[in-house]
Amino acid sequence: QVQLVESGGGLVQPGGSLRLSCAASGSEFTLNMMGWYRQAPGNERELVATITHGDTTNYADSVKGRFTISRDNAKNTVYLQMNSLKAEDTAVYYCNAKRWPHENYWGQGTQVTVSA
């Protein structure tokens, strides 16, 4: 049904910036919520940021003020602008999309590595 294709991951130095993109295809109706999650080795997958179709956003405390989530509804794409990156931001980042009441989709994940 809905497929999420992520791009933009890679290696960046501490203090640097990176922008992740996630394009959704196969949608026949509004995706109510889109977001980004991340999982570091040995850790549980955690929420990074979410955004509604109406552009209401929510951020994890650890990224607040540094990351910005946005979406282009016409392109069915969600973005995550990551600034002032830290080593602890290193993780696999997953795109997520939800459509009320029961649909939930995940991307394949993209690696973000922050290292000097």
PDB file of C-alpha atoms in Angstrom:
ATOM      1  CA  GLN A   1       0.000   0.000   0.000  1.00  0.00           C
ATOM      2  CA  VAL A   2       2.122   2.891   1.292  1.00  0.00           C
ATOM      3  CA  GLN A   3       5.885   2.776   0.852  1.00  0.00           C
ATOM      4  CA  LEU A   4       8.316   5.145   2.559  1.00  0.00           C
ATOM      5  CA  VAL A   5      11.662   5.805   0.876  1.00  0.00           C
ATOM      6  CA  GLU A   6      14.313   7.602   2.919  1.00  0.00           C
ATOM      7  CA  SER A   7      17.420   9.466   1.832  1.00  0.00           C
ATOM      8  CA  GLY A   8      20.001  11.902   3.159  1.00  0.00           C
ATOM      9  CA  GLY A   9      21.827   9.873   5.765  1.00  0.00           C
ATOM     10  CA  GLY A  10      25.587   9.790   5.983  1.00  0.00           C
ATOM     11  CA  LEU A  11      28.675  10.787   7.924  1.00  0.00           C
ATOM     12  CA  VAL A  12      28.969  14.268   9.399  1.00  0.00           C
ATOM     13  CA  GLN A  13      31.296  15.949  11.897  1.00  0.00           C
ATOM     14  CA  PRO A  14      30.077  17.124  15.308  1.00  0.00           C
ATOM     15  CA  GLY A  15      28.427  20.513  14.975  1.00  0.00           C
ATOM     16  CA  GLY A  16      27.537  19.845  11.373  1.00  0.00           C
ATOM     17  CA  SER A  17      24.168  19.595   9.667  1.00  0.00           C
ATOM     18  CA  LEU A  18      22.260  17.005   7.692  1.00  0.00           C
ATOM     19  CA  ARG A  19      18.811  16.845   6.131  1.00  0.00           C
ATOM     20  CA  LEU A  20      16.832  13.635   5.868  1.00  0.00           C
ATOM     21  CA  SER A  21      14.004  13.144   3.400  1.00  0.00           C
ATOM     22  CA  CYS A  22      11.225  10.575   3.305  1.00  0.00           C
ATOM     23  CA  ALA A  23       8.935  10.256   0.303  1.00  0.00           C
ATOM     24  CA  ALA A  24       5.657   8.375   0.618  1.00  0.00           C
ATOM     25  CA  SER A  25       4.121   6.604  -2.356  1.00  0.00           C
ATOM     26  CA  GLY A  26       0.901   4.671  -2.784  1.00  0.00           C
ATOM     27  CA  SER A  27      -1.193   6.938  -0.574  1.00  0.00           C
ATOM     28  CA  GLU A  28      -4.868   7.150  -1.439  1.00  0.00           C
ATOM     29  CA  PHE A  29      -5.818   9.330   1.512  1.00  0.00           C
ATOM     30  CA  THR A  30      -4.269  11.799   3.931  1.00  0.00           C
ATOM     31  CA  LEU A  31      -1.423  10.571   6.122  1.00  0.00           C
ATOM     32  CA  ASN A  32      -2.434  12.152   9.419  1.00  0.00           C
ATOM     33  CA  MET A  33       0.907  11.907  11.198  1.00  0.00           C
ATOM     34  CA  MET A  34       4.444  11.564   9.929  1.00  0.00           C
ATOM     35  CA  GLY A  35       7.578  11.403  11.984  1.00  0.00           C
ATOM     36  CA  TRP A  36      11.128  10.322  12.538  1.00  0.00           C
ATOM     37  CA  TYR A  37      12.399   7.745  14.995  1.00  0.00           C
ATOM     38  CA  ARG A  38      15.925   6.572  15.660  1.00  0.00           C
ATOM     39  CA  GLN A  39      17.644   3.547  17.089  1.00  0.00           C
ATOM     40  CA  ALA A  40      21.244   3.400  18.260  1.00  0.00           C
ATOM     41  CA  PRO A  41      23.071   0.109  18.889  1.00  0.00           C
ATOM     42  CA  GLY A  42      21.870  -1.440  22.137  1.00  0.00           C
ATOM     43  CA  ASN A  43      19.026   1.061  22.477  1.00  0.00           C
ATOM     44  CA  GLU A  44      15.288   0.962  21.939  1.00  0.00           C
ATOM     45  CA  ARG A  45      13.803   2.830  19.028  1.00  0.00           C
ATOM     46  CA  GLU A  46      12.874   6.307  20.204  1.00  0.00           C
ATOM     47  CA  LEU A  47      10.765   9.119  18.860  1.00  0.00           C
ATOM     48  CA  VAL A  48      12.677  12.065  17.430  1.00  0.00           C
ATOM     49  CA  ALA A  49       9.967  14.302  15.989  1.00  0.00           C
ATOM     50  CA  THR A  50       6.434  14.142  14.612  1.00  0.00           C
ATOM     51  CA  ILE A  51       4.330  16.397  12.434  1.00  0.00           C
ATOM     52  CA  THR A  52       0.623  16.334  11.616  1.00  0.00           C
ATOM     53  CA  HIS A  53      -0.971  17.058   8.269  1.00  0.00           C
ATOM     54  CA  GLY A  54      -1.746  20.500   9.660  1.00  0.00           C
ATOM     55  CA  ASP A  55       1.932  21.082  10.608  1.00  0.00           C
ATOM     56  CA  THR A  56       1.639  20.655  14.363  1.00  0.00           C
ATOM     57  CA  THR A  57       5.058  19.459  15.539  1.00  0.00           C
ATOM     58  CA  ASN A  58       6.451  17.625  18.527  1.00  0.00           C
ATOM     59  CA  TYR A  59      10.095  16.976  19.420  1.00  0.00           C
ATOM     60  CA  ALA A  60      12.039  14.822  21.802  1.00  0.00           C
ATOM     61  CA  ASP A  61      13.755  16.902  24.472  1.00  0.00           C
ATOM     62  CA  SER A  62      17.147  15.682  23.289  1.00  0.00           C
ATOM     63  CA  VAL A  63      16.743  17.290  19.858  1.00  0.00           C
ATOM     64  CA  LYS A  64      14.568  20.297  20.656  1.00  0.00           C
ATOM     65  CA  GLY A  65      16.103  23.482  19.308  1.00  0.00           C
ATOM     66  CA  ARG A  66      18.477  21.602  17.021  1.00  0.00           C
ATOM     67  CA  PHE A  67      16.204  19.577  14.721  1.00  0.00           C
ATOM     68  CA  THR A  68      13.309  20.790  12.597  1.00  0.00           C
ATOM     69  CA  ILE A  69      10.672  18.540  11.065  1.00  0.00           C
ATOM     70  CA  SER A  70       8.596  19.674   8.105  1.00  0.00           C
ATOM     71  CA  ARG A  71       6.395  18.164   5.420  1.00  0.00           C
ATOM     72  CA  ASP A  72       5.341  18.933   1.886  1.00  0.00           C
ATOM     73  CA  ASN A  73       1.873  17.477   1.509  1.00  0.00           C
ATOM     74  CA  ALA A  74       1.799  18.053  -2.247  1.00  0.00           C
ATOM     75  CA  LYS A  75       4.928  15.913  -2.609  1.00  0.00           C
ATOM     76  CA  ASN A  76       4.011  13.445   0.156  1.00  0.00           C
ATOM     77  CA  THR A  77       7.414  14.065   1.674  1.00  0.00           C
ATOM     78  CA  VAL A  78       8.606  14.675   5.221  1.00  0.00           C
ATOM     79  CA  TYR A  79      11.974  16.201   6.107  1.00  0.00           C
ATOM     80  CA  LEU A  80      14.197  16.330   9.145  1.00  0.00           C
ATOM     81  CA  GLN A  81      16.708  19.167   9.246  1.00  0.00           C
ATOM     82  CA  MET A  82      19.385  18.301  11.792  1.00  0.00           C
ATOM     83  CA  ASN A  83      21.713  21.053  13.004  1.00  0.00           C
ATOM     84  CA  SER A  84      24.401  21.169  15.692  1.00  0.00           C
ATOM     85  CA  LEU A  85      24.775  17.421  15.475  1.00  0.00           C
ATOM     86  CA  LYS A  86      26.343  15.538  18.375  1.00  0.00           C
ATOM     87  CA  ALA A  87      27.957  12.131  18.605  1.00  0.00           C
ATOM     88  CA  GLU A  88      24.957  10.901  20.575  1.00  0.00           C
ATOM     89  CA  ASP A  89      22.759  11.585  17.551  1.00  0.00           C
ATOM     90  CA  THR A  90      24.417   8.652  15.794  1.00  0.00           C
ATOM     91  CA  ALA A  91      21.702   6.111  14.976  1.00  0.00           C
ATOM     92  CA  VAL A  92      19.609   4.562  12.270  1.00  0.00           C
ATOM     93  CA  TYR A  93      16.799   6.997  11.531  1.00  0.00           C
ATOM     94  CA  TYR A  94      13.416   5.622  10.491  1.00  0.00           C
ATOM     95  CA  CYS A  95      10.584   7.432   8.774  1.00  0.00           C
ATOM     96  CA  ASN A  96       7.090   6.707  10.065  1.00  0.00           C
ATOM     97  CA  ALA A  97       3.627   7.512   8.752  1.00  0.00           C
ATOM     98  CA  LYS A  98       0.233   6.943  10.331  1.00  0.00           C
ATOM     99  CA  ARG A  99      -3.279   7.247   9.009  1.00  0.00           C
ATOM    100  CA  TRP A 100      -6.164   7.096  11.424  1.00  0.00           C
ATOM    101  CA  PRO A 101      -7.341   4.784  12.729  1.00  0.00           C
ATOM    102  CA  HIS A 102      -5.198   1.680  12.070  1.00  0.00           C
ATOM    103  CA  GLU A 103      -2.626   2.259   9.340  1.00  0.00           C
ATOM    104  CA  ASN A 104       1.037   2.494  10.324  1.00  0.00           C
ATOM    105  CA  TYR A 105       4.031   2.444   7.969  1.00  0.00           C
ATOM    106  CA  TRP A 106       7.801   2.390   8.398  1.00  0.00           C
ATOM    107  CA  GLY A 107      10.703   3.202   6.133  1.00  0.00           C
ATOM    108  CA  GLN A 108      13.776   1.031   5.767  1.00  0.00           C
ATOM    109  CA  GLY A 109      15.984   3.316   7.849  1.00  0.00           C
ATOM    110  CA  THR A 110      18.988   5.450   6.993  1.00  0.00           C
ATOM    111  CA  GLN A 111      22.264   5.579   8.914  1.00  0.00           C
ATOM    112  CA  VAL A 112      23.398   8.858  10.459  1.00  0.00           C
ATOM    113  CA  THR A 113      26.905   8.859  11.908  1.00  0.00           C
ATOM    114  CA  VAL A 114      28.291  11.885  13.753  1.00  0.00           C
ATOM    115  CA  SER A 115      32.031  11.564  14.243  1.00  0.00           C
ATOM    116  CA  ALA A 116      35.182  13.628  14.001  1.00  0.00           C
TER     117      ALA A 116
END
